[in-house]
Amino acid sequence: MTKTELKDFLDSKVLQYNNPAFIESDPIQIPHQFTVKEDIEIAGFLTATIAWGNRKSIIKNAKHLMNLLDDSPFDFIMNHQETDLEKLHSFVHRTFNGDDALQFVKSLQHIYKTHNGLEAVFAKYAKGKRLQSTISQFKTTFFEIEHPTRTQKHVSDPLKNSAAKRINMFLRWMVRNDLAGVDFGIWNQVSPAQLSCPLDVHSGNVARKLGLLNRKQNDGKALLELDTALRKLDANDPVKYDFALFGLGVFEGF
């Protein structure tokens, strides 16, 4: 395919998959249960954090985690008592366990009480064309309070060559205003042009078949290569193509 043909093909796939029907089988359905900005972003952040493995398991466990937060995540984060935290000990999703859930609640409370919320932290450091150093700064801020060392692994650091798939997915949800009812677009202090594709096995394999990516590992270097290619297709909204790449891989076996 020529570059024009490839863009037309991918644009058509974006239209096919970037619509509310996508929500039914995707973890993004969890933050869609809420209407208040802080509830949406906390639910989105926690859901994205555990978004690896089987998608049905991710959705099931994310729903359970919201239940443990009394289905009111912002209120729970801000106003919980120590006794309220005891029920979180039972939570587990793969290697994310109750100790991690407890720490995330405490770190999120710190973020909202001390740094004016998730958007403010990302916006403070979102200076460049990409958000890799921004995500690294966020991780530093998130763990600036006392925490178990083991919990650090659940927030990726792109400056250590991680593709940071889950945080990039969360940022897509928060920043892109797709006018289609899928991504929320509730953050206006970060630009969609700065976003990176949530690179995983599906989007990576499709990107390689389409000639958008040559590197074999799904790491930070591969993400830079894919970002560069997608920005040539749409510099203002490059990660809209996540819908095309993911949809082609998961739903069409491309």
mmCIF file of C-alpha atoms in Angstrom:
data_model
loop_
_atom_site.group_PDB
_atom_site.id
_atom_site.type_symbol
_atom_site.label_atom_id
_atom_site.label_comp_id
_atom_site.label_asym_id
_atom_site.label_seq_id
_atom_site.Cartn_x
_atom_site.Cartn_y
_atom_site.Cartn_z
ATOM 1 C CA MET A 1 0.000 0.000 0.000
ATOM 2 C CA THR A 2 1.069 3.567 -0.634
ATOM 3 C CA LYS A 3 1.107 5.987 2.287
ATOM 4 C CA THR A 4 -2.184 7.467 1.065
ATOM 5 C CA GLU A 5 -3.781 4.023 0.735
ATOM 6 C CA LEU A 6 -2.535 3.045 4.192
ATOM 7 C CA LYS A 7 -3.922 6.227 5.746
ATOM 8 C CA ASP A 8 -7.290 5.725 4.022
ATOM 9 C CA PHE A 9 -7.407 2.097 5.181
ATOM 10 C CA LEU A 10 -6.553 2.934 8.789
ATOM 11 C CA ASP A 11 -8.908 5.931 8.846
ATOM 12 C CA SER A 12 -11.739 3.635 7.780
ATOM 13 C CA LYS A 13 -10.866 1.217 10.581
ATOM 14 C CA VAL A 14 -10.840 4.075 13.103
ATOM 15 C CA LEU A 15 -14.385 4.935 12.062
ATOM 16 C CA GLN A 16 -15.339 1.269 12.342
ATOM 17 C CA TYR A 17 -14.025 0.756 15.860
ATOM 18 C CA ASN A 18 -14.058 4.218 17.486
ATOM 19 C CA ASN A 19 -17.739 4.040 18.392
ATOM 20 C CA PRO A 20 -19.790 3.127 21.485
ATOM 21 C CA ALA A 21 -20.026 -0.550 20.464
ATOM 22 C CA PHE A 22 -16.301 -0.773 21.279
ATOM 23 C CA ILE A 23 -17.081 -0.121 24.949
ATOM 24 C CA GLU A 24 -19.042 -3.345 25.424
ATOM 25 C CA SER A 25 -15.967 -5.589 25.459
ATOM 26 C CA ASP A 26 -13.316 -3.120 26.584
ATOM 27 C CA PRO A 27 -12.065 -2.117 30.073
ATOM 28 C CA ILE A 28 -13.004 1.492 29.253
ATOM 29 C CA GLN A 29 -16.538 0.472 30.235
ATOM 30 C CA ILE A 30 -15.505 0.778 33.911
ATOM 31 C CA PRO A 31 -14.909 4.559 33.978
ATOM 32 C CA HIS A 32 -17.974 4.924 31.746
ATOM 33 C CA GLN A 33 -20.039 3.903 34.788
ATOM 34 C CA PHE A 34 -19.327 7.328 36.306
ATOM 35 C CA THR A 35 -20.190 10.929 35.482
ATOM 36 C CA VAL A 36 -18.084 13.021 37.892
ATOM 37 C CA LYS A 37 -14.646 13.909 36.492
ATOM 38 C CA GLU A 38 -12.679 12.678 39.505
ATOM 39 C CA ASP A 39 -14.591 9.389 39.595
ATOM 40 C CA ILE A 40 -13.938 8.868 35.881
ATOM 41 C CA GLU A 41 -10.213 9.539 36.106
ATOM 42 C CA ILE A 42 -9.668 7.459 39.256
ATOM 43 C CA ALA A 43 -11.717 4.563 37.885
ATOM 44 C CA GLY A 44 -9.842 4.895 34.614
ATOM 45 C CA PHE A 45 -6.427 4.986 36.263
ATOM 46 C CA LEU A 46 -7.093 1.962 38.474
ATOM 47 C CA THR A 47 -8.650 -0.011 35.622
ATOM 48 C CA ALA A 48 -5.773 0.774 33.280
ATOM 49 C CA THR A 49 -3.311 -0.226 36.002
ATOM 50 C CA ILE A 50 -4.644 -3.799 36.052
ATOM 51 C CA ALA A 51 -5.281 -3.967 32.296
ATOM 52 C CA TRP A 52 -3.107 -6.886 31.357
ATOM 53 C CA GLY A 53 -4.110 -10.488 30.715
ATOM 54 C CA ASN A 54 -7.560 -11.740 29.798
ATOM 55 C CA ARG A 55 -9.928 -8.862 29.016
ATOM 56 C CA LYS A 56 -12.915 -10.511 30.738
ATOM 57 C CA SER A 57 -10.808 -10.998 33.852
ATOM 58 C CA ILE A 58 -9.643 -7.374 33.711
ATOM 59 C CA ILE A 59 -13.228 -6.105 33.510
ATOM 60 C CA LYS A 60 -14.447 -8.459 36.240
ATOM 61 C CA ASN A 61 -11.677 -7.499 38.645
ATOM 62 C CA ALA A 62 -11.953 -3.791 37.874
ATOM 63 C CA LYS A 63 -15.672 -3.950 38.685
ATOM 64 C CA HIS A 64 -14.808 -5.723 41.933
ATOM 65 C CA LEU A 65 -12.252 -3.049 42.787
ATOM 66 C CA MET A 66 -14.885 -0.337 42.223
ATOM 67 C CA ASN A 67 -17.216 -2.265 44.546
ATOM 68 C CA LEU A 68 -14.496 -2.276 47.209
ATOM 69 C CA LEU A 69 -14.346 1.518 46.809
ATOM 70 C CA ASP A 70 -18.100 1.662 47.472
ATOM 71 C CA ASP A 71 -18.676 2.451 43.769
ATOM 72 C CA SER A 72 -17.693 6.018 44.623
ATOM 73 C CA PRO A 73 -13.931 6.045 44.064
ATOM 74 C CA PHE A 74 -13.198 9.746 44.588
ATOM 75 C CA ASP A 75 -15.186 9.941 47.824
ATOM 76 C CA PHE A 76 -13.530 6.754 49.074
ATOM 77 C CA ILE A 77 -10.046 8.003 48.155
ATOM 78 C CA MET A 78 -10.561 11.310 49.932
ATOM 79 C CA ASN A 79 -12.627 10.341 52.976
ATOM 80 C CA HIS A 80 -11.863 6.719 53.890
ATOM 81 C CA GLN A 81 -11.019 5.679 57.437
ATOM 82 C CA GLU A 82 -8.279 3.160 58.179
ATOM 83 C CA THR A 83 -10.921 0.528 58.935
ATOM 84 C CA ASP A 84 -12.382 1.048 55.450
ATOM 85 C CA LEU A 85 -9.130 -0.142 53.931
ATOM 86 C CA GLU A 86 -9.247 -3.597 55.487
ATOM 87 C CA LYS A 87 -11.483 -5.031 52.757
ATOM 88 C CA LEU A 88 -8.895 -4.116 50.113
ATOM 89 C CA HIS A 89 -6.504 -6.743 51.478
ATOM 90 C CA SER A 90 -8.446 -9.436 49.635
ATOM 91 C CA PHE A 91 -8.067 -7.880 46.194
ATOM 92 C CA VAL A 92 -5.883 -9.588 43.606
ATOM 93 C CA HIS A 93 -5.399 -9.323 39.863
ATOM 94 C CA ARG A 94 -2.427 -11.327 38.666
ATOM 95 C CA THR A 95 0.549 -9.736 40.495
ATOM 96 C CA PHE A 96 -1.427 -6.684 41.676
ATOM 97 C CA ASN A 97 -2.521 -7.582 45.196
ATOM 98 C CA GLY A 98 -4.185 -6.077 48.240
ATOM 99 C CA ASP A 99 -1.013 -4.335 49.435
ATOM 100 C CA ASP A 100 -0.739 -2.669 46.047
ATOM 101 C CA ALA A 101 -4.401 -1.635 46.100
ATOM 102 C CA LEU A 102 -3.934 -0.080 49.544
ATOM 103 C CA GLN A 103 -0.902 1.869 48.384
ATOM 104 C CA PHE A 104 -2.677 3.110 45.272
ATOM 105 C CA VAL A 105 -5.504 4.454 47.420
ATOM 106 C CA LYS A 106 -3.024 6.257 49.680
ATOM 107 C CA SER A 107 -0.969 7.607 46.780
ATOM 108 C CA LEU A 108 -4.075 8.806 44.967
ATOM 109 C CA GLN A 109 -5.241 10.600 48.099
ATOM 110 C CA HIS A 110 -1.824 12.271 48.270
ATOM 111 C CA ILE A 111 -2.080 13.268 44.600
ATOM 112 C CA TYR A 112 -5.469 14.932 45.112
ATOM 113 C CA LYS A 113 -4.747 16.542 48.471
ATOM 114 C CA THR A 114 -1.216 17.752 47.743
ATOM 115 C CA HIS A 115 -0.987 18.107 43.951
ATOM 116 C CA ASN A 116 -4.542 19.058 42.963
ATOM 117 C CA GLY A 117 -5.328 15.789 41.197
ATOM 118 C CA LEU A 118 -4.156 13.513 38.414
ATOM 119 C CA GLU A 119 -4.623 15.967 35.565
ATOM 120 C CA ALA A 120 -2.646 18.665 37.369
ATOM 121 C CA VAL A 121 0.355 16.372 37.853
ATOM 122 C CA PHE A 122 0.465 15.295 34.215
ATOM 123 C CA ALA A 123 -0.171 18.844 32.989
ATOM 124 C CA LYS A 124 2.660 20.201 35.147
ATOM 125 C CA TYR A 125 5.229 18.072 33.350
ATOM 126 C CA ALA A 126 3.644 17.808 29.865
ATOM 127 C CA LYS A 127 6.132 20.078 28.135
ATOM 128 C CA GLY A 128 7.461 18.114 25.159
ATOM 129 C CA LYS A 129 6.061 16.586 21.997
ATOM 130 C CA ARG A 130 5.677 13.227 23.754
ATOM 131 C CA LEU A 131 4.784 12.355 27.336
ATOM 132 C CA GLN A 132 7.457 9.802 28.178
ATOM 133 C CA SER A 133 9.355 12.011 30.636
ATOM 134 C CA THR A 134 5.990 13.265 31.921
ATOM 135 C CA ILE A 135 4.963 9.732 32.853
ATOM 136 C CA SER A 136 8.296 9.200 34.596
ATOM 137 C CA GLN A 137 7.783 12.402 36.612
ATOM 138 C CA PHE A 138 4.275 11.244 37.479
ATOM 139 C CA LYS A 139 5.650 7.971 38.828
ATOM 140 C CA THR A 140 8.101 9.882 41.020
ATOM 141 C CA THR A 141 5.270 12.033 42.382
ATOM 142 C CA PHE A 142 2.970 9.052 42.872
ATOM 143 C CA PHE A 143 5.538 7.281 45.027
ATOM 144 C CA GLU A 144 6.946 10.262 46.915
ATOM 145 C CA ILE A 145 5.128 9.096 50.057
ATOM 146 C CA GLU A 146 6.161 6.004 51.995
ATOM 147 C CA HIS A 147 5.294 2.863 50.015
ATOM 148 C CA PRO A 148 6.226 -0.803 49.561
ATOM 149 C CA THR A 149 9.002 -1.136 46.998
ATOM 150 C CA ARG A 150 7.116 -3.933 45.236
ATOM 151 C CA THR A 151 4.260 -1.597 44.300
ATOM 152 C CA GLN A 152 6.512 0.570 42.121
ATOM 153 C CA LYS A 153 6.443 -2.066 39.372
ATOM 154 C CA HIS A 154 2.766 -1.317 38.731
ATOM 155 C CA VAL A 155 3.545 2.135 37.338
ATOM 156 C CA SER A 156 5.784 1.939 34.273
ATOM 157 C CA ASP A 157 8.742 4.228 33.647
ATOM 158 C CA PRO A 158 9.268 5.060 29.948
ATOM 159 C CA LEU A 159 12.731 6.428 30.722
ATOM 160 C CA LYS A 160 13.701 2.828 31.513
ATOM 161 C CA ASN A 161 12.637 1.772 27.979
ATOM 162 C CA SER A 162 9.122 0.690 28.942
ATOM 163 C CA ALA A 163 6.351 1.141 26.364
ATOM 164 C CA ALA A 164 4.108 2.064 29.335
ATOM 165 C CA LYS A 165 1.098 0.605 27.542
ATOM 166 C CA ARG A 166 -1.339 0.933 30.423
ATOM 167 C CA ILE A 167 -0.613 4.559 31.314
ATOM 168 C CA ASN A 168 -0.656 5.529 27.644
ATOM 169 C CA MET A 169 -4.057 3.866 27.366
ATOM 170 C CA PHE A 170 -5.300 5.778 30.433
ATOM 171 C CA LEU A 171 -4.034 9.037 28.938
ATOM 172 C CA ARG A 172 -5.812 8.263 25.675
ATOM 173 C CA TRP A 173 -9.049 7.822 27.601
ATOM 174 C CA MET A 174 -8.654 11.093 29.488
ATOM 175 C CA VAL A 175 -7.238 13.377 26.781
ATOM 176 C CA ARG A 176 -8.811 12.396 23.453
ATOM 177 C CA ASN A 177 -12.198 13.960 22.793
ATOM 178 C CA ASP A 178 -13.293 11.669 19.984
ATOM 179 C CA LEU A 179 -16.868 13.032 19.766
ATOM 180 C CA ALA A 180 -17.915 9.391 19.477
ATOM 181 C CA GLY A 181 -18.592 8.578 23.122
ATOM 182 C CA VAL A 182 -15.629 6.281 23.716
ATOM 183 C CA ASP A 183 -12.640 8.338 24.932
ATOM 184 C CA PHE A 184 -13.676 10.945 27.478
ATOM 185 C CA GLY A 185 -11.684 14.062 26.601
ATOM 186 C CA ILE A 186 -12.135 15.466 30.116
ATOM 187 C CA TRP A 187 -8.534 16.701 30.356
ATOM 188 C CA ASN A 188 -7.809 19.900 28.443
ATOM 189 C CA GLN A 189 -4.338 20.700 29.797
ATOM 190 C CA VAL A 190 -2.678 17.911 27.789
ATOM 191 C CA SER A 191 -2.845 17.801 23.995
ATOM 192 C CA PRO A 192 -3.922 14.726 21.977
ATOM 193 C CA ALA A 193 -0.917 15.478 19.769
ATOM 194 C CA GLN A 194 1.363 14.505 22.688
ATOM 195 C CA LEU A 195 -0.165 11.061 23.219
ATOM 196 C CA SER A 196 1.489 7.729 22.465
ATOM 197 C CA CYS A 197 -0.170 4.561 21.228
ATOM 198 C CA PRO A 198 -0.840 1.939 23.935
ATOM 199 C CA LEU A 199 1.562 -0.570 22.379
ATOM 200 C CA ASP A 200 0.707 -4.195 23.121
ATOM 201 C CA VAL A 201 1.007 -7.542 21.345
ATOM 202 C CA HIS A 202 -2.056 -6.894 19.156
ATOM 203 C CA SER A 203 -1.292 -3.345 18.037
ATOM 204 C CA GLY A 204 2.395 -4.203 17.686
ATOM 205 C CA ASN A 205 1.829 -7.208 15.445
ATOM 206 C CA VAL A 206 -0.592 -5.327 13.192
ATOM 207 C CA ALA A 207 1.743 -2.325 13.020
ATOM 208 C CA ARG A 208 4.565 -4.607 11.856
ATOM 209 C CA LYS A 209 2.411 -6.223 9.169
ATOM 210 C CA LEU A 210 1.479 -2.765 7.896
ATOM 211 C CA GLY A 211 5.081 -1.547 7.841
ATOM 212 C CA LEU A 212 4.582 0.992 10.639
ATOM 213 C CA LEU A 213 6.985 -0.779 13.000
ATOM 214 C CA ASN A 214 10.128 -2.817 12.443
ATOM 215 C CA ARG A 215 11.491 -3.343 15.961
ATOM 216 C CA LYS A 216 10.541 -6.785 17.283
ATOM 217 C CA GLN A 217 10.278 -5.967 21.010
ATOM 218 C CA ASN A 218 7.307 -3.984 22.326
ATOM 219 C CA ASP A 219 9.457 -1.589 24.325
ATOM 220 C CA GLY A 220 10.110 2.135 24.554
ATOM 221 C CA LYS A 221 12.232 2.194 21.395
ATOM 222 C CA ALA A 222 9.456 0.455 19.454
ATOM 223 C CA LEU A 223 6.951 2.961 20.801
ATOM 224 C CA LEU A 224 9.049 5.866 19.543
ATOM 225 C CA GLU A 225 9.195 4.238 16.113
ATOM 226 C CA LEU A 226 5.429 3.673 16.054
ATOM 227 C CA ASP A 227 4.719 7.165 17.389
ATOM 228 C CA THR A 228 6.815 8.660 14.601
ATOM 229 C CA ALA A 229 4.929 6.679 11.952
ATOM 230 C CA LEU A 230 1.471 7.503 13.340
ATOM 231 C CA ARG A 231 2.278 11.207 13.618
ATOM 232 C CA LYS A 232 2.959 11.220 9.877
ATOM 233 C CA LEU A 233 -0.609 9.973 9.353
ATOM 234 C CA ASP A 234 -2.214 12.447 11.786
ATOM 235 C CA ALA A 235 -0.019 14.809 13.768
ATOM 236 C CA ASN A 236 -2.921 16.214 15.787
ATOM 237 C CA ASP A 237 -4.501 12.927 16.890
ATOM 238 C CA PRO A 238 -2.022 10.092 16.298
ATOM 239 C CA VAL A 239 -3.420 7.635 18.841
ATOM 240 C CA LYS A 240 -6.814 7.432 17.162
ATOM 241 C CA TYR A 241 -5.074 4.690 15.191
ATOM 242 C CA ASP A 242 -4.943 2.578 18.340
ATOM 243 C CA PHE A 243 -8.565 1.697 17.548
ATOM 244 C CA ALA A 244 -7.589 0.565 14.052
ATOM 245 C CA LEU A 245 -4.517 -1.440 15.101
ATOM 246 C CA PHE A 246 -6.203 -3.036 18.108
ATOM 247 C CA GLY A 247 -9.441 -3.743 16.242
ATOM 248 C CA LEU A 248 -7.648 -5.324 13.314
ATOM 249 C CA GLY A 249 -5.660 -7.538 15.676
ATOM 250 C CA VAL A 250 -8.302 -8.566 18.192
ATOM 251 C CA PHE A 251 -11.506 -8.618 16.165
ATOM 252 C CA GLU A 252 -10.243 -9.433 12.665
ATOM 253 C CA GLY A 253 -7.154 -11.551 13.356
ATOM 254 C CA PHE A 254 -5.230 -9.395 10.890
#
